[in-house]
CSV table of C-alpha atoms in Angstrom, one decimal:
chain,number,residue,atom,x,y,z
A,433,MET,CA,0.0,0.1,0.1
A,434,GLU,CA,1.3,3.2,-1.1
A,435,ARG,CA,1.5,5.8,2.0
A,436,LEU,CA,-0.8,8.5,1.6
A,437,THR,CA,-0.6,11.8,3.3
A,438,VAL,CA,-3.8,13.3,4.7
A,439,ALA,CA,-3.9,17.0,4.9
A,440,CYS,CA,-5.7,20.1,6.5
A,441,VAL,CA,-5.0,23.8,6.5
A,442,TYR,CA,-5.4,25.9,9.7
A,443,LYS,CA,-4.5,29.9,9.3
A,444,THR,CA,-5.3,31.6,12.6
A,445,GLY,CA,-6.8,34.6,13.2
A,446,GLY,CA,-10.7,33.1,11.8
A,447,VAL,CA,-13.5,30.9,13.3
A,448,TYR,CA,-11.7,28.1,13.4
A,449,THR,CA,-9.5,26.7,16.5
A,450,ARG,CA,-7.1,24.0,17.3
A,451,GLU,CA,-9.8,22.5,18.5
A,452,TYR,CA,-11.0,21.9,14.6
A,453,VAL,CA,-7.4,20.7,14.0
A,454,ASN,CA,-7.6,17.9,16.8
A,455,ARG,CA,-10.6,16.4,16.4
A,456,LEU,CA,-10.5,16.6,12.3
A,457,ARG,CA,-6.7,14.6,13.4
A,458,HIS,CA,-8.4,12.1,15.5
A,459,SER,CA,-11.3,11.1,13.7
A,460,VAL,CA,-8.7,10.5,10.5
A,461,ALA,CA,-6.8,8.0,12.6
A,462,ALA,CA,-9.9,6.4,13.9
A,463,ASN,CA,-11.5,5.7,10.4
A,464,LEU,CA,-9.1,5.4,8.1
A,465,HIS,CA,-7.6,2.0,7.8
A,466,TRP,CA,-4.4,3.1,5.5
A,467,PRO,CA,-0.9,3.9,6.1
A,468,HIS,CA,-0.7,7.4,6.0
A,469,GLN,CA,1.2,10.4,7.9
A,470,TRP,CA,-1.0,13.2,9.3
A,471,VAL,CA,0.4,17.0,7.7
A,472,CYS,CA,-1.5,20.2,9.0
A,473,LEU,CA,0.0,23.1,7.1
A,474,SER,CA,-0.8,26.3,9.6
A,475,ASP,CA,0.7,29.1,11.1
A,476,ASP,CA,0.0,28.3,14.8
A,477,PRO,CA,3.1,26.1,15.4
A,478,GLU,CA,1.3,24.1,18.4
A,479,VAL,CA,-0.8,22.2,15.7
A,480,ALA,CA,2.0,22.9,12.5
A,481,THR,CA,4.1,19.9,11.0
A,482,HIS,CA,4.6,22.1,8.1
A,483,ALA,CA,4.4,25.9,8.7
A,484,LEU,CA,2.8,28.2,5.9
A,485,HIS,CA,5.3,30.2,4.0
A,486,GLU,CA,2.8,32.5,1.9
A,487,ASN,CA,1.1,34.3,4.5
A,488,LEU,CA,-2.2,34.2,2.4
A,489,PRO,CA,-5.3,35.3,3.6
A,490,GLY,CA,-8.0,33.0,4.7
A,491,TRP,CA,-9.0,30.4,2.7
A,492,TRP,CA,-6.3,31.1,0.4
A,493,SER,CA,-3.8,29.2,2.1
A,494,LYS,CA,-5.5,26.2,1.2
A,495,PHE,CA,-3.2,26.4,-2.4
A,496,GLU,CA,0.2,25.9,-0.2
A,497,LEU,CA,-1.4,22.3,-0.3
A,498,MET,CA,0.2,22.2,-3.9
A,499,THR,CA,4.0,22.6,-2.6
A,500,LEU,CA,3.9,18.9,-0.9
A,501,SER,CA,6.0,16.9,-2.0
A,502,GLY,CA,5.7,13.1,-2.6
A,503,GLY,CA,2.4,11.0,-3.7
A,504,ARG,CA,-1.1,11.7,-3.2
A,505,VAL,CA,-2.3,14.4,-0.7
A,506,LEU,CA,-6.0,13.5,0.7
A,507,TYR,CA,-7.1,16.6,2.1
A,508,PHE,CA,-10.2,18.0,4.3
A,509,ASP,CA,-11.3,20.9,5.2
A,510,LEU,CA,-11.8,21.5,8.6
A,511,ASP,CA,-15.4,21.8,9.3
A,512,THR,CA,-15.6,18.4,8.3
A,513,VAL,CA,-17.2,15.7,10.2
A,514,ILE,CA,-15.7,12.1,9.4
A,515,HIS,CA,-18.3,9.8,11.2
A,516,GLY,CA,-17.5,6.5,9.7
A,517,ASP,CA,-15.2,4.5,7.5
A,518,ILE,CA,-13.3,6.6,5.2
A,519,THR,CA,-10.7,3.9,3.5
A,520,PRO,CA,-12.3,3.5,0.3
A,521,LEU,CA,-11.4,7.4,-0.3
A,522,ALA,CA,-7.8,6.3,0.1
A,523,TYR,CA,-8.1,3.9,-2.7
A,524,VAL,CA,-9.1,6.4,-5.1
A,525,GLU,CA,-5.9,7.4,-7.3
A,526,ARG,CA,-7.0,10.2,-9.4
A,527,LEU,CA,-7.8,13.8,-9.1
A,528,THR,CA,-11.0,13.9,-7.1
A,529,LEU,CA,-12.9,17.3,-5.4
A,530,LEU,CA,-16.6,17.6,-4.6
A,531,ARG,CA,-19.4,18.2,-6.9
A,532,ASP,CA,-20.4,21.3,-5.6
A,533,PHE,CA,-23.4,21.0,-3.7
A,534,TYR,CA,-25.6,24.1,-4.9
A,535,ARG,CA,-23.8,24.0,-8.4
A,536,PRO,CA,-23.6,20.7,-9.9
A,537,ASP,CA,-21.4,21.5,-12.5
A,538,GLY,CA,-19.1,23.3,-10.4
A,539,LEU,CA,-16.3,22.3,-8.0
A,540,GLY,CA,-15.9,22.2,-4.3
A,541,SER,CA,-12.7,22.0,-2.2
A,542,GLY,CA,-14.1,20.6,1.0
A,543,LEU,CA,-12.5,17.1,-0.1
A,544,MET,CA,-10.0,16.7,-2.5
A,545,MET,CA,-7.5,14.0,-3.7
A,546,LEU,CA,-4.8,15.7,-5.3
A,547,PRO,CA,-2.3,13.2,-7.5
A,548,GLU,CA,1.2,14.7,-7.1
A,549,ALA,CA,0.8,15.7,-10.9
A,550,ASP,CA,-2.1,17.8,-10.3
A,551,ARG,CA,-0.8,19.8,-7.3
A,552,ALA,CA,2.4,21.1,-9.9
A,553,ARG,CA,-0.1,22.0,-12.4
A,554,MET,CA,-2.2,24.1,-10.0
A,555,TRP,CA,0.7,25.8,-8.2
A,556,GLU,CA,2.2,26.9,-11.6
A,557,HIS,CA,-1.3,28.2,-12.4
A,558,TRP,CA,-1.6,30.3,-8.8
A,559,GLU,CA,2.3,31.3,-9.1
A,560,LYS,CA,1.2,33.2,-12.3
A,561,SER,CA,-1.0,35.6,-10.5
A,562,PRO,CA,-2.1,35.2,-7.0
A,563,HIS,CA,-2.9,38.7,-6.3
A,564,GLY,CA,-4.7,38.7,-9.5
A,565,HIS,CA,-6.4,35.5,-8.8
A,566,MET,CA,-7.3,36.8,-5.5
A,567,GLY,CA,-9.1,39.8,-7.0
A,568,ARG,CA,-10.9,38.4,-9.4
A,569,PHE,CA,-12.4,35.4,-7.1
A,570,ALA,CA,-12.6,37.8,-3.9
A,571,ILE,CA,-16.4,36.1,-3.1
A,572,GLU,CA,-16.5,33.0,-5.2
A,573,GLY,CA,-13.2,31.9,-3.3
A,574,ASP,CA,-10.4,28.9,-3.6
A,575,GLN,CA,-12.6,26.5,-6.0
A,576,ALA,CA,-13.4,28.9,-8.6
A,577,VAL,CA,-9.6,29.5,-9.5
A,578,MET,CA,-9.5,25.5,-8.9
A,579,GLU,CA,-12.1,25.2,-11.8
A,580,GLN,CA,-9.9,26.9,-14.0
A,581,VAL,CA,-7.6,24.1,-14.0
A,582,TRP,CA,-9.3,21.1,-13.0
A,583,LEU,CA,-13.3,21.7,-14.1
A,584,ASP,CA,-13.0,19.1,-17.0
A,585,THR,CA,-10.5,17.1,-15.5
A,586,ALA,CA,-11.5,16.4,-12.0
A,587,ALA,CA,-14.0,13.0,-11.1
A,588,ARG,CA,-16.5,14.0,-8.3
A,589,TRP,CA,-16.2,12.3,-4.8
A,590,GLN,CA,-20.5,12.1,-5.5
A,591,ASP,CA,-19.8,10.1,-8.3
A,592,ILE,CA,-16.9,6.9,-7.4
A,593,LEU,CA,-18.7,6.3,-4.1
A,594,PRO,CA,-22.2,7.7,-3.8
A,595,GLY,CA,-23.6,8.8,-0.7
A,596,MET,CA,-20.6,8.4,1.3
A,597,VAL,CA,-19.9,12.4,1.4
A,598,VAL,CA,-22.7,14.4,2.1
A,599,SER,CA,-23.4,18.4,2.9
A,600,TYR,CA,-24.7,18.7,6.5
A,601,LYS,CA,-27.3,22.1,5.0
A,602,ALA,CA,-28.5,19.9,1.6
A,603,HIS,CA,-28.3,16.8,3.0
A,604,GLN,CA,-31.5,15.2,5.0
A,605,LEU,CA,-30.6,13.3,9.4
A,606,VAL,CA,-30.8,10.0,7.3
A,607,GLU,CA,-28.6,10.6,4.5
A,608,ARG,CA,-26.2,12.4,6.8
A,609,LYS,CA,-26.1,9.5,9.2
A,610,ALA,CA,-26.1,6.9,6.1
A,611,ALA,CA,-22.5,8.8,5.4
A,612,SER,CA,-19.1,8.6,6.3
A,613,VAL,CA,-17.8,12.2,5.9
A,614,THR,CA,-20.5,15.6,6.5
A,615,CYS,CA,-18.9,18.5,4.9
A,616,TYR,CA,-19.9,21.9,6.9
A,617,HIS,CA,-19.6,24.4,4.2
A,618,GLY,CA,-20.7,28.2,4.9
A,619,GLN,CA,-22.7,28.1,8.6
A,620,PRO,CA,-23.4,26.9,10.6
A,621,LYS,CA,-20.7,25.6,11.6
A,622,PRO,CA,-19.5,22.1,13.8
A,623,HIS,CA,-19.3,23.8,16.7
A,624,GLU,CA,-22.5,25.8,16.3
A,625,THR,CA,-24.4,22.1,16.0
A,626,GLY,CA,-23.3,20.3,18.7
A,627,TRP,CA,-20.7,18.9,16.3
A,628,ALA,CA,-23.9,16.8,15.7
A,629,LEU,CA,-24.8,15.2,12.3
């Protein structure tokens, strides 16, 4: 089995806390039965395994994932609740993102499988004009930049593993209980719902 890197990005100063990092790390360890290393890119030395170097604001720090070297990276947003076996995610070898829960033709970046070649291609695109990207997509966010490069090449988790990954807002409780991963995009945040499904 190829060793997998499982990653998150934590930029201080926002709504997230170290508790989010620790909860995600522990839930990955409990539910991923595949050799892996945990990576947290952060400006907080208490939780960082890799320091953030670019000082990008907010969600834009996610692009530093593209600088990680070696093999595949399985990325989770911090506002992700894992409550079942996620090992099937590790078998996916190709570039895979979420199908946006409200824009079926768009991408969501809350859960991504990032092969090394695809990371390199995205980093090359990002480096050409980071401030231009951030200005142009200030509202749409990081996934809008990713769509410029990956929209037609990325697989969607919902197609590969139907029912395994759901949205807290877009799916009913019965669907969330049957899933292994619940994505909390936007509001509310997991701590505001008692970390419930």
